[in-house]
């Protein structure tokens, strides 16, 4: 289908984008890589009067080392995240997860910030960002504010980015030396996950000393499997110990039912995928 008619602007600064956004109010939509927004417009599920393309704002692109954190600009493409050595060294979980996101074409257009702002519960970037304790920088006409990952994902397709605001960058605390793995369960290649588990662990002397586990598509937002994280600490990275710690992965979740599986099936998958993800992250 052809989208409904809209006006289009492509500002070169965040300030100009915010001004355009403020002027148009809720009649405007921000365009990142367009990989989720354009299908929505084409299906006429949304018909904004104005589309504000962030693609010409250079300051929103790129990855930098910022001391104890790495900073990823919202308009950085998935493929740039995938190939970046700073990400691979300090936030390997993102490299692992983004390698499973869609296909090369989508990864070349879609953006890190767009995927997170879109907040599709089956999106592959939310759980790793949550597990890594990311902080989100959100700009509005009154200045910038930061929001912790635990506060960022509010509900299905709803984040802390308010009307008139733009997600500008994401800060990821360094997890240098941590093993990482993203275990994504799909029926066919390049599918959105039925369930996925993002795990990153620190192993000292054969024992897990720290663990972070994020769940994709086990509720309306990405979730942290905090009971699994606690149970893993101090355990040897063996199949038996990790299996036992992973058993509670579905605790407190509320997974959806859809054509790919019902919620009980997802609850069944979560501990299995968690065990696989943690063992792979620990290099066992
Ligand atoms: C065929 C196909 C397969 C896919 N498979 C997967 C998959 O397996 N896993 C997965 O995770 N994703 C998948 N995606 C989606 C992909 O990850 C998109 O890149 C992502 O969902 C949206 O990023 P985008 O930059 O394209 O954002 P857009 O589509 O441009 O925008 C998405 C939404 O976010 C808002 N937005 C964008 N940028 C900002 C910003 N900086 N600040 C505030 N709001 C913003 C827009 O207004 C819009 O509401 C797939 C997409 C396609 C087309």
mmCIF file with all atom_site columns, C-alpha atoms and ligand atoms in Angstrom, residues 29-37 54 74 78 100-102 106 110-111 113-115 117-118 123-125 161 165-167 184 190-192, ligand 1:
data_model
loop_
_atom_site.group_PDB
_atom_site.id
_atom_site.type_symbol
_atom_site.label_atom_id
_atom_site.label_alt_id
_atom_site.label_comp_id
_atom_site.label_asym_id
_atom_site.label_entity_id
_atom_site.label_seq_id
_atom_site.pdbx_PDB_ins_code
_atom_site.Cartn_x
_atom_site.Cartn_y
_atom_site.Cartn_z
_atom_site.occupancy
_atom_site.B_iso_or_equiv
_atom_site.pdbx_formal_charge
_atom_site.auth_seq_id
_atom_site.auth_comp_id
_atom_site.auth_asym_id
_atom_site.auth_atom_id
_atom_site.pdbx_PDB_model_num
ATOM   1  C CA  . UNK A 1 29  ? 6.738  11.071  13.537 1.00 0.00 ? 29  UNK A CA  1
ATOM   2  C CA  . UNK A 1 30  ? 10.507 10.668  13.822 1.00 0.00 ? 30  UNK A CA  1
ATOM   3  C CA  . UNK A 1 31  ? 12.199 8.598   11.120 1.00 0.00 ? 31  UNK A CA  1
ATOM   4  C CA  . UNK A 1 32  ? 15.284 6.615   12.115 1.00 0.00 ? 32  UNK A CA  1
ATOM   5  C CA  . UNK A 1 33  ? 16.222 3.848   9.696  1.00 0.00 ? 33  UNK A CA  1
ATOM   6  C CA  . UNK A 1 34  ? 12.590 3.393   8.644  1.00 0.00 ? 34  UNK A CA  1
ATOM   7  C CA  . UNK A 1 35  ? 12.672 -0.399  9.016  1.00 0.00 ? 35  UNK A CA  1
ATOM   8  C CA  . UNK A 1 36  ? 9.691  -0.419  11.350 1.00 0.00 ? 36  UNK A CA  1
ATOM   9  C CA  . UNK A 1 37  ? 8.116  2.984   10.672 1.00 0.00 ? 37  UNK A CA  1
ATOM   10 C CA  . UNK A 1 54  ? 17.113 12.122  11.651 1.00 0.00 ? 54  UNK A CA  1
ATOM   11 C CA  . UNK A 1 74  ? 20.880 6.651   18.329 1.00 0.00 ? 74  UNK A CA  1
ATOM   12 C CA  . UNK A 1 78  ? 22.893 -2.211  13.479 1.00 0.00 ? 78  UNK A CA  1
ATOM   13 C CA  . UNK A 1 100 ? 20.982 -12.322 15.108 1.00 0.00 ? 100 UNK A CA  1
ATOM   14 C CA  . UNK A 1 101 ? 18.869 -9.280  14.241 1.00 0.00 ? 101 UNK A CA  1
ATOM   15 C CA  . UNK A 1 102 ? 17.085 -9.604  10.891 1.00 0.00 ? 102 UNK A CA  1
ATOM   16 C CA  . UNK A 1 106 ? 17.776 -4.479  7.540  1.00 0.00 ? 106 UNK A CA  1
ATOM   17 C CA  . UNK A 1 110 ? 17.881 0.034   10.876 1.00 0.00 ? 110 UNK A CA  1
ATOM   18 C CA  . UNK A 1 111 ? 19.356 1.922   13.811 1.00 0.00 ? 111 UNK A CA  1
ATOM   19 C CA  . UNK A 1 113 ? 18.203 3.957   18.750 1.00 0.00 ? 113 UNK A CA  1
ATOM   20 C CA  . UNK A 1 114 ? 15.262 3.293   16.440 1.00 0.00 ? 114 UNK A CA  1
ATOM   21 C CA  . UNK A 1 115 ? 15.014 -0.329  17.536 1.00 0.00 ? 115 UNK A CA  1
ATOM   22 C CA  . UNK A 1 117 ? 12.659 3.570   20.825 1.00 0.00 ? 117 UNK A CA  1
ATOM   23 C CA  . UNK A 1 118 ? 10.285 1.320   18.865 1.00 0.00 ? 118 UNK A CA  1
ATOM   24 C CA  . UNK A 1 123 ? 12.952 -6.798  19.353 1.00 0.00 ? 123 UNK A CA  1
ATOM   25 C CA  . UNK A 1 124 ? 16.449 -8.164  19.856 1.00 0.00 ? 124 UNK A CA  1
ATOM   26 C CA  . UNK A 1 125 ? 18.103 -5.047  21.298 1.00 0.00 ? 125 UNK A CA  1
ATOM   27 C CA  . UNK A 1 161 ? 10.738 8.956   25.351 1.00 0.00 ? 161 UNK A CA  1
ATOM   28 C CA  . UNK A 1 165 ? 11.557 14.194  22.686 1.00 0.00 ? 165 UNK A CA  1
ATOM   29 C CA  . UNK A 1 166 ? 14.276 12.330  20.799 1.00 0.00 ? 166 UNK A CA  1
ATOM   30 C CA  . UNK A 1 167 ? 16.486 9.478   21.970 1.00 0.00 ? 167 UNK A CA  1
ATOM   31 C CA  . UNK A 1 184 ? 17.481 -16.735 19.934 1.00 0.00 ? 184 UNK A CA  1
ATOM   32 C CA  . UNK A 1 190 ? 15.910 -14.175 10.122 1.00 0.00 ? 190 UNK A CA  1
ATOM   33 C CA  . UNK A 1 191 ? 12.631 -14.419 12.055 1.00 0.00 ? 191 UNK A CA  1
ATOM   34 C CA  . UNK A 1 192 ? 11.825 -12.215 15.034 1.00 0.00 ? 192 UNK A CA  1
HETATM 35 C C1  . LIG B 2 .   ? 12.165 -7.629  7.364  1.00 0.00 ? 1   LIG B C1  1
HETATM 36 C C2  . LIG B 2 .   ? 12.490 -7.099  8.736  1.00 0.00 ? 1   LIG B C2  1
HETATM 37 C C3  . LIG B 2 .   ? 12.928 -7.990  9.709  1.00 0.00 ? 1   LIG B C3  1
HETATM 38 C C4  . LIG B 2 .   ? 13.246 -7.517  10.978 1.00 0.00 ? 1   LIG B C4  1
HETATM 39 N N1  . LIG B 2 .   ? 13.669 -8.434  11.902 1.00 0.00 ? 1   LIG B N1  1
HETATM 40 C C5  . LIG B 2 .   ? 14.006 -8.004  13.137 1.00 0.00 ? 1   LIG B C5  1
HETATM 41 C C6  . LIG B 2 .   ? 14.484 -8.934  14.122 1.00 0.00 ? 1   LIG B C6  1
HETATM 42 O O1  . LIG B 2 .   ? 14.635 -10.125 13.902 1.00 0.00 ? 1   LIG B O1  1
HETATM 43 N N2  . LIG B 2 .   ? 14.784 -8.418  15.341 1.00 0.00 ? 1   LIG B N2  1
HETATM 44 C C7  . LIG B 2 .   ? 14.661 -7.088  15.641 1.00 0.00 ? 1   LIG B C7  1
HETATM 45 O O2  . LIG B 2 .   ? 14.973 -6.685  16.757 1.00 0.00 ? 1   LIG B O2  1
HETATM 46 N N3  . LIG B 2 .   ? 14.237 -6.205  14.723 1.00 0.00 ? 1   LIG B N3  1
HETATM 47 C C8  . LIG B 2 .   ? 13.910 -6.625  13.492 1.00 0.00 ? 1   LIG B C8  1
HETATM 48 N N4  . LIG B 2 .   ? 13.469 -5.701  12.563 1.00 0.00 ? 1   LIG B N4  1
HETATM 49 C C9  . LIG B 2 .   ? 13.328 -4.269  12.935 1.00 0.00 ? 1   LIG B C9  1
HETATM 50 C C10 . LIG B 2 .   ? 14.642 -3.549  12.897 1.00 0.00 ? 1   LIG B C10 1
HETATM 51 O O3  . LIG B 2 .   ? 15.401 -3.881  14.031 1.00 0.00 ? 1   LIG B O3  1
HETATM 52 C C11 . LIG B 2 .   ? 14.468 -2.027  12.907 1.00 0.00 ? 1   LIG B C11 1
HETATM 53 O O4  . LIG B 2 .   ? 15.714 -1.496  12.667 1.00 0.00 ? 1   LIG B O4  1
HETATM 54 C C12 . LIG B 2 .   ? 13.979 -1.419  14.205 1.00 0.00 ? 1   LIG B C12 1
HETATM 55 O O5  . LIG B 2 .   ? 12.825 -2.016  14.674 1.00 0.00 ? 1   LIG B O5  1
HETATM 56 C C13 . LIG B 2 .   ? 13.633 0.065   14.045 1.00 0.00 ? 1   LIG B C13 1
HETATM 57 O O6  . LIG B 2 .   ? 14.768 0.796   13.800 1.00 0.00 ? 1   LIG B O6  1
HETATM 58 P P1  . LIG B 2 .   ? 14.738 1.929   12.707 1.00 0.00 ? 1   LIG B P1  1
HETATM 59 O O7  . LIG B 2 .   ? 15.974 2.718   12.879 1.00 0.00 ? 1   LIG B O7  1
HETATM 60 O O8  . LIG B 2 .   ? 14.467 1.369   11.385 1.00 0.00 ? 1   LIG B O8  1
HETATM 61 O O9  . LIG B 2 .   ? 13.522 2.855   13.231 1.00 0.00 ? 1   LIG B O9  1
HETATM 62 P P2  . LIG B 2 .   ? 12.274 3.460   12.466 1.00 0.00 ? 1   LIG B P2  1
HETATM 63 O O10 . LIG B 2 .   ? 11.536 2.385   11.748 1.00 0.00 ? 1   LIG B O10 1
HETATM 64 O O11 . LIG B 2 .   ? 12.688 4.638   11.675 1.00 0.00 ? 1   LIG B O11 1
HETATM 65 O O12 . LIG B 2 .   ? 11.433 3.957   13.730 1.00 0.00 ? 1   LIG B O12 1
HETATM 66 C C14 . LIG B 2 .   ? 10.805 3.049   14.605 1.00 0.00 ? 1   LIG B C14 1
HETATM 67 C C15 . LIG B 2 .   ? 10.059 3.848   15.671 1.00 0.00 ? 1   LIG B C15 1
HETATM 68 O O13 . LIG B 2 .   ? 10.992 4.470   16.554 1.00 0.00 ? 1   LIG B O13 1
HETATM 69 C C16 . LIG B 2 .   ? 10.856 5.901   16.508 1.00 0.00 ? 1   LIG B C16 1
HETATM 70 N N5  . LIG B 2 .   ? 12.224 6.433   16.526 1.00 0.00 ? 1   LIG B N5  1
HETATM 71 C C17 . LIG B 2 .   ? 13.234 6.108   15.679 1.00 0.00 ? 1   LIG B C17 1
HETATM 72 N N6  . LIG B 2 .   ? 14.368 6.706   16.056 1.00 0.00 ? 1   LIG B N6  1
HETATM 73 C C18 . LIG B 2 .   ? 14.064 7.445   17.158 1.00 0.00 ? 1   LIG B C18 1
HETATM 74 C C19 . LIG B 2 .   ? 14.841 8.289   18.018 1.00 0.00 ? 1   LIG B C19 1
HETATM 75 N N7  . LIG B 2 .   ? 16.152 8.489   17.839 1.00 0.00 ? 1   LIG B N7  1
HETATM 76 N N8  . LIG B 2 .   ? 14.198 8.888   19.047 1.00 0.00 ? 1   LIG B N8  1
HETATM 77 C C20 . LIG B 2 .   ? 12.881 8.688   19.269 1.00 0.00 ? 1   LIG B C20 1
HETATM 78 N N9  . LIG B 2 .   ? 12.107 7.896   18.497 1.00 0.00 ? 1   LIG B N9  1
HETATM 79 C C21 . LIG B 2 .   ? 12.698 7.276   17.452 1.00 0.00 ? 1   LIG B C21 1
HETATM 80 C C22 . LIG B 2 .   ? 10.088 6.211   15.225 1.00 0.00 ? 1   LIG B C22 1
HETATM 81 O O14 . LIG B 2 .   ? 9.344  7.397   15.326 1.00 0.00 ? 1   LIG B O14 1
HETATM 82 C C23 . LIG B 2 .   ? 9.197  4.982   15.116 1.00 0.00 ? 1   LIG B C23 1
HETATM 83 O O15 . LIG B 2 .   ? 8.077  5.128   15.955 1.00 0.00 ? 1   LIG B O15 1
HETATM 84 C C24 . LIG B 2 .   ? 13.135 -6.129  11.289 1.00 0.00 ? 1   LIG B C24 1
HETATM 85 C C25 . LIG B 2 .   ? 12.707 -5.237  10.306 1.00 0.00 ? 1   LIG B C25 1
HETATM 86 C C26 . LIG B 2 .   ? 12.385 -5.703  9.045  1.00 0.00 ? 1   LIG B C26 1
HETATM 87 C C27 . LIG B 2 .   ? 11.933 -4.720  8.004  1.00 0.00 ? 1   LIG B C27 1
#
